[in-house]
Coordinates of C-alpha atoms and ligand atoms in Angstrom, one line a residue:
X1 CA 0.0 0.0 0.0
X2 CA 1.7 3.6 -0.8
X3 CA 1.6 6.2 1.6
X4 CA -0.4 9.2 2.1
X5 CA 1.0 12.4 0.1
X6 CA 1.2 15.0 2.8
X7 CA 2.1 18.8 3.3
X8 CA 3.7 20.5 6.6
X9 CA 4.3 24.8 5.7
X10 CA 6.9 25.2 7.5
X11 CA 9.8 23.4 8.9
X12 CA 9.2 22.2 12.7
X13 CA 10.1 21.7 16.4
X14 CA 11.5 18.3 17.6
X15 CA 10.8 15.2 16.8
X16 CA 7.4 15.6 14.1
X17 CA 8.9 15.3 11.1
X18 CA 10.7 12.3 11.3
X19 CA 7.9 10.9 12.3
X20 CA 5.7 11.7 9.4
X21 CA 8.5 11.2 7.2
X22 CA 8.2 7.4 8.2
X23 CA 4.3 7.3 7.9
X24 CA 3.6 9.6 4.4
X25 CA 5.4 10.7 1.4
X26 CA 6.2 14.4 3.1
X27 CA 6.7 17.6 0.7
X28 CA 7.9 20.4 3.1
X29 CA 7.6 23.5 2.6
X30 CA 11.4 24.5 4.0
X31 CA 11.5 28.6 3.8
X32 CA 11.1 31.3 6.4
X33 CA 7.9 32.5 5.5
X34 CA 4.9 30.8 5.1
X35 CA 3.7 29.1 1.7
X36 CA 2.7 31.9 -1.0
X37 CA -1.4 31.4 -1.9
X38 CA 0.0 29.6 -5.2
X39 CA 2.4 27.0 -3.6
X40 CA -0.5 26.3 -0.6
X41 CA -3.5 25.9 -3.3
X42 CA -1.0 23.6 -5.5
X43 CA 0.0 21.4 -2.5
X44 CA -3.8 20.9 -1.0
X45 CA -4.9 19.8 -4.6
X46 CA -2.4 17.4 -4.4
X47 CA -2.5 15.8 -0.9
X48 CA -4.3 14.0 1.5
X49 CA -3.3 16.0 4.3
X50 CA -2.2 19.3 5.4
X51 CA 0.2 20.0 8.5
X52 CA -0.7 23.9 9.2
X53 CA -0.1 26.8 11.1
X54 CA -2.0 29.8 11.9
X55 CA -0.3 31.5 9.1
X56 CA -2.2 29.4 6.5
X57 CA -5.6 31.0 5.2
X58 CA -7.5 27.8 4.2
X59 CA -10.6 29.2 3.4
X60 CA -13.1 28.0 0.7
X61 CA -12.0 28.2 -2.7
X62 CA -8.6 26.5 -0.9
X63 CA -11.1 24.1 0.2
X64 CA -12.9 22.9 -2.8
X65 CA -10.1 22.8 -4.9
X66 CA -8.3 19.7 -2.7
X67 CA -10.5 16.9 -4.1
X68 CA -8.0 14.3 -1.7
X69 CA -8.2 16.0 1.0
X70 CA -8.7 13.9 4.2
X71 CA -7.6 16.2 6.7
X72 CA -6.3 19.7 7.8
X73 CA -4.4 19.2 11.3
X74 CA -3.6 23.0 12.4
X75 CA -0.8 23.2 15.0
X76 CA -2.4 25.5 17.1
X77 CA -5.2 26.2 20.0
X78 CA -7.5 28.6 17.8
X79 CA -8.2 27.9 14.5
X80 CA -9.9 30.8 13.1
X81 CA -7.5 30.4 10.0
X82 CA -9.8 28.2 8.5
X83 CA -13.1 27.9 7.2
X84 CA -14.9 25.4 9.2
X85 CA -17.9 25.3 7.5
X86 CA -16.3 25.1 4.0
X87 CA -14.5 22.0 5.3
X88 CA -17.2 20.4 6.9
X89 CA -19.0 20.8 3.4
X90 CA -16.3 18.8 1.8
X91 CA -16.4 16.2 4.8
X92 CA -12.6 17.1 5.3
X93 CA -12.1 16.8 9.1
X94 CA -10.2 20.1 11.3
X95 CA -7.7 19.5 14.4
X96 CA -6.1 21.4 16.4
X97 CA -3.7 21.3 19.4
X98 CA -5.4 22.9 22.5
X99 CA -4.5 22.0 26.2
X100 CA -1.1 21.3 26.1
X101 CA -0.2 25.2 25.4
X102 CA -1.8 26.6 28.1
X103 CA 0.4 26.5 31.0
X104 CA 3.4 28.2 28.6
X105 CA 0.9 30.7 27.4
X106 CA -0.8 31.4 30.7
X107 CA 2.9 32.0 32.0
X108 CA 3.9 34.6 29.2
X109 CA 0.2 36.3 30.0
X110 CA 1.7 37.1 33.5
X111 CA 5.3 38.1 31.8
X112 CA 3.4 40.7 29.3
X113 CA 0.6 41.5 32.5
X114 CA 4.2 41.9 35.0
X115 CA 5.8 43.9 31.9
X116 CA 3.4 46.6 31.9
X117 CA 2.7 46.9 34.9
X118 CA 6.1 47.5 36.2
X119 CA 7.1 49.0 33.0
X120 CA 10.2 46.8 32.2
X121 CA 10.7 47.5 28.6
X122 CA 10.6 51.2 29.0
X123 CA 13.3 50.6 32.1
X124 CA 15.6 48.5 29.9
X125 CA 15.3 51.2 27.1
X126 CA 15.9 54.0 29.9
X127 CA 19.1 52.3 31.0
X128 CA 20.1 51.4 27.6
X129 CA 19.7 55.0 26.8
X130 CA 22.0 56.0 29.5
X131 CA 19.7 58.0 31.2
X132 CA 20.1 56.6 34.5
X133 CA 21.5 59.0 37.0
X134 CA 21.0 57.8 39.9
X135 CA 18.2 55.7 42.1
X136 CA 15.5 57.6 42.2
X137 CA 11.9 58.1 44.6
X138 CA 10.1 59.1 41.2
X139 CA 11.9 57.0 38.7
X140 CA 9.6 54.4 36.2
X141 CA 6.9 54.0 39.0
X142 CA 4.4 51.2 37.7
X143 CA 1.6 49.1 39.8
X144 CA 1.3 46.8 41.8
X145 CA 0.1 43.4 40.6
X146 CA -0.4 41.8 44.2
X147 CA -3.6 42.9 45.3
X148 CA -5.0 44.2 42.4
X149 CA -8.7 42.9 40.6
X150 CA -7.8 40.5 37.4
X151 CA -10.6 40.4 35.1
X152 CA -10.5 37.0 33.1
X153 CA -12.2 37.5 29.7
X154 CA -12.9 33.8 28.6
X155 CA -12.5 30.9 31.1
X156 CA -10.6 27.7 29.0
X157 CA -7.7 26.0 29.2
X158 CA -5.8 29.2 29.0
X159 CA -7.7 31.6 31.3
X160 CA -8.1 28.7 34.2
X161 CA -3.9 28.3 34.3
X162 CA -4.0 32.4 34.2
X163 CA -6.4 32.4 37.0
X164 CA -4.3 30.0 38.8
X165 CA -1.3 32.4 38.7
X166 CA -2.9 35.4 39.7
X167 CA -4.9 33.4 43.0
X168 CA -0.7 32.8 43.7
X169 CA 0.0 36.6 42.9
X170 CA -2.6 37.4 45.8
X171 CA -5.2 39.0 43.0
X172 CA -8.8 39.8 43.3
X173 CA -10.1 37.7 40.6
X174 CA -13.2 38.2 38.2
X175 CA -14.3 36.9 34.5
X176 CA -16.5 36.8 31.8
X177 CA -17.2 33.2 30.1
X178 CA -19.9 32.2 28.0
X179 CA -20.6 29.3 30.7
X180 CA -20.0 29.9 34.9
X181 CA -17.2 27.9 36.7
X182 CA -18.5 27.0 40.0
X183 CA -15.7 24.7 40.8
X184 CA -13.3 27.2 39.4
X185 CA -14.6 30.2 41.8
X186 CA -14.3 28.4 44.8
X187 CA -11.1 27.5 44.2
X188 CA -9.7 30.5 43.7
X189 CA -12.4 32.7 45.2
X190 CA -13.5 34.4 41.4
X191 CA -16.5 36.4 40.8
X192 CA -18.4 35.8 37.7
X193 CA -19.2 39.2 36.1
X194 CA -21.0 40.8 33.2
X195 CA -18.6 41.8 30.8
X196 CA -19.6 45.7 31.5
X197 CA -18.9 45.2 34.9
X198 CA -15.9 43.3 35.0
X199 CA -14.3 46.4 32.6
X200 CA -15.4 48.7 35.2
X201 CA -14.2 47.0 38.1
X202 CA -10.6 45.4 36.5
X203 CA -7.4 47.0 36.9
X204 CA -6.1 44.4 34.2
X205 CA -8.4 42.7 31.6
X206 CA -6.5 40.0 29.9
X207 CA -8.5 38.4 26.8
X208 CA -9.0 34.4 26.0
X209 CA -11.6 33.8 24.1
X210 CA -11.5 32.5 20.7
X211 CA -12.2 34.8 17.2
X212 CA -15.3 34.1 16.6
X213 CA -17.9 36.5 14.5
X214 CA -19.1 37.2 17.8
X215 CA -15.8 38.0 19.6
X216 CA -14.6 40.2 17.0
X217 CA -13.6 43.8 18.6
X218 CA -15.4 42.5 21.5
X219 CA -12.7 45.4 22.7
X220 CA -13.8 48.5 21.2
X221 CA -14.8 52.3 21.9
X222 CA -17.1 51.7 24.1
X223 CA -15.4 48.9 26.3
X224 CA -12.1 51.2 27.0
X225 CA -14.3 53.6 27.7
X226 CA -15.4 51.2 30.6
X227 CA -12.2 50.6 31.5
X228 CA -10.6 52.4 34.3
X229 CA -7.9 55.3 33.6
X230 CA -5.5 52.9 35.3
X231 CA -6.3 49.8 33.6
X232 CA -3.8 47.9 32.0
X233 CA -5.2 45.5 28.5
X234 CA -3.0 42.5 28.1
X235 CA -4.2 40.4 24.7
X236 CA -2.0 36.9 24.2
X237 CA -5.4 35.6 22.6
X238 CA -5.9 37.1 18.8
X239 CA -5.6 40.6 17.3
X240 CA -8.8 41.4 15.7
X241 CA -10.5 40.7 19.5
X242 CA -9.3 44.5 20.1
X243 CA -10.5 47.0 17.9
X244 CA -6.7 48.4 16.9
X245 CA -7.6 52.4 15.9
X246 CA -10.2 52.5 19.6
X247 CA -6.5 50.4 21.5
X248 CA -4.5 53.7 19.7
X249 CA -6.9 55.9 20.5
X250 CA -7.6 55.4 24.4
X251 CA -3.2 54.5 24.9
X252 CA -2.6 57.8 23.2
X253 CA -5.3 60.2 25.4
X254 CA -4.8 58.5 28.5
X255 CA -8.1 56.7 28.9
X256 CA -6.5 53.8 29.9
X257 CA -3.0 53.5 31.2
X258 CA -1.1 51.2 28.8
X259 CA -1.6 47.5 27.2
X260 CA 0.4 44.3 26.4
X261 CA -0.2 42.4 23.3
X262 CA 1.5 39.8 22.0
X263 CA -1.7 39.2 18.8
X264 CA -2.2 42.7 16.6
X265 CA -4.2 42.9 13.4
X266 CA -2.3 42.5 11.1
X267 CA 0.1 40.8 12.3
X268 CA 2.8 41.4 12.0
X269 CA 2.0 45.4 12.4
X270 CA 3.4 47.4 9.9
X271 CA 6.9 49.4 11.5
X272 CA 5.2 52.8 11.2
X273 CA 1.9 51.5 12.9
X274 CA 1.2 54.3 15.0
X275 CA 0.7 52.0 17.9
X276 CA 4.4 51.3 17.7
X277 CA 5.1 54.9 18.8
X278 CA 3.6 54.7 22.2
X279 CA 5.6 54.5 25.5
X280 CA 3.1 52.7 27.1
X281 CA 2.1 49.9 24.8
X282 CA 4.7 46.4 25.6
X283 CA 4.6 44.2 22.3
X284 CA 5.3 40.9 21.6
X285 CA 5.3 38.6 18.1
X286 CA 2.8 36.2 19.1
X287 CA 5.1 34.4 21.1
X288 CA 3.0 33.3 23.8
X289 CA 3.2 29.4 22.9
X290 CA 7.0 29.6 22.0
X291 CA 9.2 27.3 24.5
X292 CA 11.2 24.9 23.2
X293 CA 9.0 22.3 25.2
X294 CA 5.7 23.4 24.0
X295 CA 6.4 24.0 20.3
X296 CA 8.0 20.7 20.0
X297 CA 5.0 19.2 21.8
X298 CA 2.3 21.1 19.7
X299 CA 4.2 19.8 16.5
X300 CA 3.8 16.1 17.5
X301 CA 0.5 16.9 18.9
X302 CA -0.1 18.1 15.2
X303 CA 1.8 15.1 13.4
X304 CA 0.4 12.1 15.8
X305 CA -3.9 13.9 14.8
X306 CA -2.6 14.0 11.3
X307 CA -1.5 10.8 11.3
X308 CA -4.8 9.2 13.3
X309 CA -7.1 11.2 10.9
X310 CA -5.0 9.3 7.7
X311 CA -5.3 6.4 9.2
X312 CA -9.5 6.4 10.1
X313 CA -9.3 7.6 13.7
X314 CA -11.1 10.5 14.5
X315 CA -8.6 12.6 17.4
X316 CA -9.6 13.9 19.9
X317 CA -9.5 17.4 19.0
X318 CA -11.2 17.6 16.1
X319 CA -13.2 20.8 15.7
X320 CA -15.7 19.5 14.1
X321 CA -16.2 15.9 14.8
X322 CA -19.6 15.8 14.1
X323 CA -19.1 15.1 10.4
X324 CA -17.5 11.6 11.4
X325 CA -19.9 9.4 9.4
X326 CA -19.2 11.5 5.8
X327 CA -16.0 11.9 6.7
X328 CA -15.4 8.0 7.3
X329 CA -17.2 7.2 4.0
X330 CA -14.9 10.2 2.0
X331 CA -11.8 9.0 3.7
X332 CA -12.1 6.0 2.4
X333 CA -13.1 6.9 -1.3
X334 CA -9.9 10.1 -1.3
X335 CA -7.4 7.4 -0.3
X336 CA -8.5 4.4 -2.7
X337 CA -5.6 5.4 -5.2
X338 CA -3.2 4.2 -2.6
X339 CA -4.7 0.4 -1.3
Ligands
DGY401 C1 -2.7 29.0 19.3 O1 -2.4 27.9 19.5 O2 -3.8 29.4 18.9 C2 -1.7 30.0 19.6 O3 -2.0 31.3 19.2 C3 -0.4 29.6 18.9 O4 0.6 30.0 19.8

């Protein structure tokens, strides 16, 4: 029996490509940058599965024009790269790699939330600039973390490790979640909160929720207008939750006190984004997941669902499992060629 004709777009962390290498016949894509529209539409009409980042726009017309296509495994949490419903449509089954990131990005959360707060980027420039003097009662003052109300925006994998930090940082905890978390807010001692409420009451807001339609600018106008003068926004989730001009806007006039992103829309910004003028904005390249550990174990993650979905196992993140009976039948049919 031949093997399955598969594409990773980009090279990877530890030990996943050897182990697709021995399982498929690999084509990878081995530059920087990801896979231009032509190379990505040429490979998916060729293959039987896709090894993809968050990088890789597979949206409809990618879609139908894969007529082998078995299966898209996305190496990542969020997969708002793809068009779900176009691939459900084709019975071409969707995984992803949630769970395993969200201790590493939960950590960073607290590194970018810590960063602001205490204004560490600007203190490395100020030294670097050599205008340190002398110690000083007035010099980079920030805020103080211990103490201070958290409000959680989104309550998965990601937000429950962040909540866990900040109940060890001696926080006032509150979030927002499409579903309460009893167990959750004992243990820690959260509130539950409108999302109004928790802008008005939050000294930081961080943001994990997925983009959806419906979490789209769910930070705007109007929420940083909520938000206290002294707030601080911290975004390791995606850009477009955060309305980018509004972010500018309110950083710029002082409405609320600065923000740490490691997501922007666009990413990456462009170097004269005005946003990258501001003292009081800390900015990361969607590093959040990146430790040698976690990348390494997302890739595998990605390789071993790749490999189950090839081989007529449904994983157990799929995100949209509920096509298995299509899928089973078009599995078999897209990989006859090969028996
Ligand atoms: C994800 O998994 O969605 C992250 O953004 C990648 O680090």
């Amino acid at each position: 029996m031949g093997k399955p004709t598969v594409f990773v777009t980009r090279r990877l962390p530890g030990g996943a490509i050897d182990l697709l290498h021995q399982h498929t016949d690999l084509r990878l894509w081995e530059e920087e940058l990801p896979p231009p529209r032509e190379a990505l539409l040429r490979q998916a009409a060729a293959c039987h599965g896709l090894l993809t980042l968050l990088t890789d726009r597979l949206d409809a017309e990618l879609l139908a024009s894969a007529p082998n296509l078995v299966v898209v495994s996305n190496m990542a949490t969020g997969f708002d790269n793809i068009d779900l419903a176009a691939a459900s449509e084709r019975s071409v089954l969707v995984t992803r790699t949630p769970g395993i990131l969200s201790e590493t990005v939960a950590d960073f959360t607290f590194a970018l939330l810590l960063a602001a707060a205490r204004r560490i980027p600007e203190a490395d420039r100020y030294v670097r600039a050599g205008r340190w003097k002398t110690w000083g009662p007035s010099v980079l003052l920030g805020r103080d973390v211990y103490g201070a109300t958290l409000g959680i925006v989104g309550m998965g994998g990601v937000g429950t490790e962040v909540a866990k930090r900040a109940h060890g940082f001696g926080m006032r905890i509150v979030y927002h979640s499409r579903s309460r978390r009893p167990a959750l807010e004992r243990r820690y001692g959260m509130t539950y909160l409108p999302l109004n409420e928790l802008l008005r009451q939050s000294d930081f807001v961080t943001l994990h929720v997925p983009l959806s339609a419906e979490t789209r600018r769910l930070i705007g106008r109007r929420e940083l207008r909520l938000m206290k003068e002294t707030a601080i926004l911290v975004n390791t989730g995606r850009g477009p939750l955060v309305d980018r001009a509004a972010l500018y806007e309110a950083l710029k006039s002082g409405q609320i006190a600065s923000a740490a992103l490691d997501v922007t829309d666009p990413e990456p910004l462009s170097p004269d984004d005005p946003l990258l003028s501001l003292e009081n904005l800390v900015i990361a390249p969607h590093i959040a997941s990146a430790s040698l550990a976690t990348r390494a174990h997302m890739a595998m993650l990605a390789a071993e669902n790749l490999l189950a979905a090839l081989g007529g196992r449904i994983p157990k993140h799929a995100a949209n499992r509920e096509i298995a009976q299509a899928w089973r039948t078009a599995r078999r049919r897209r990989l006859t060629s090969l028996a």
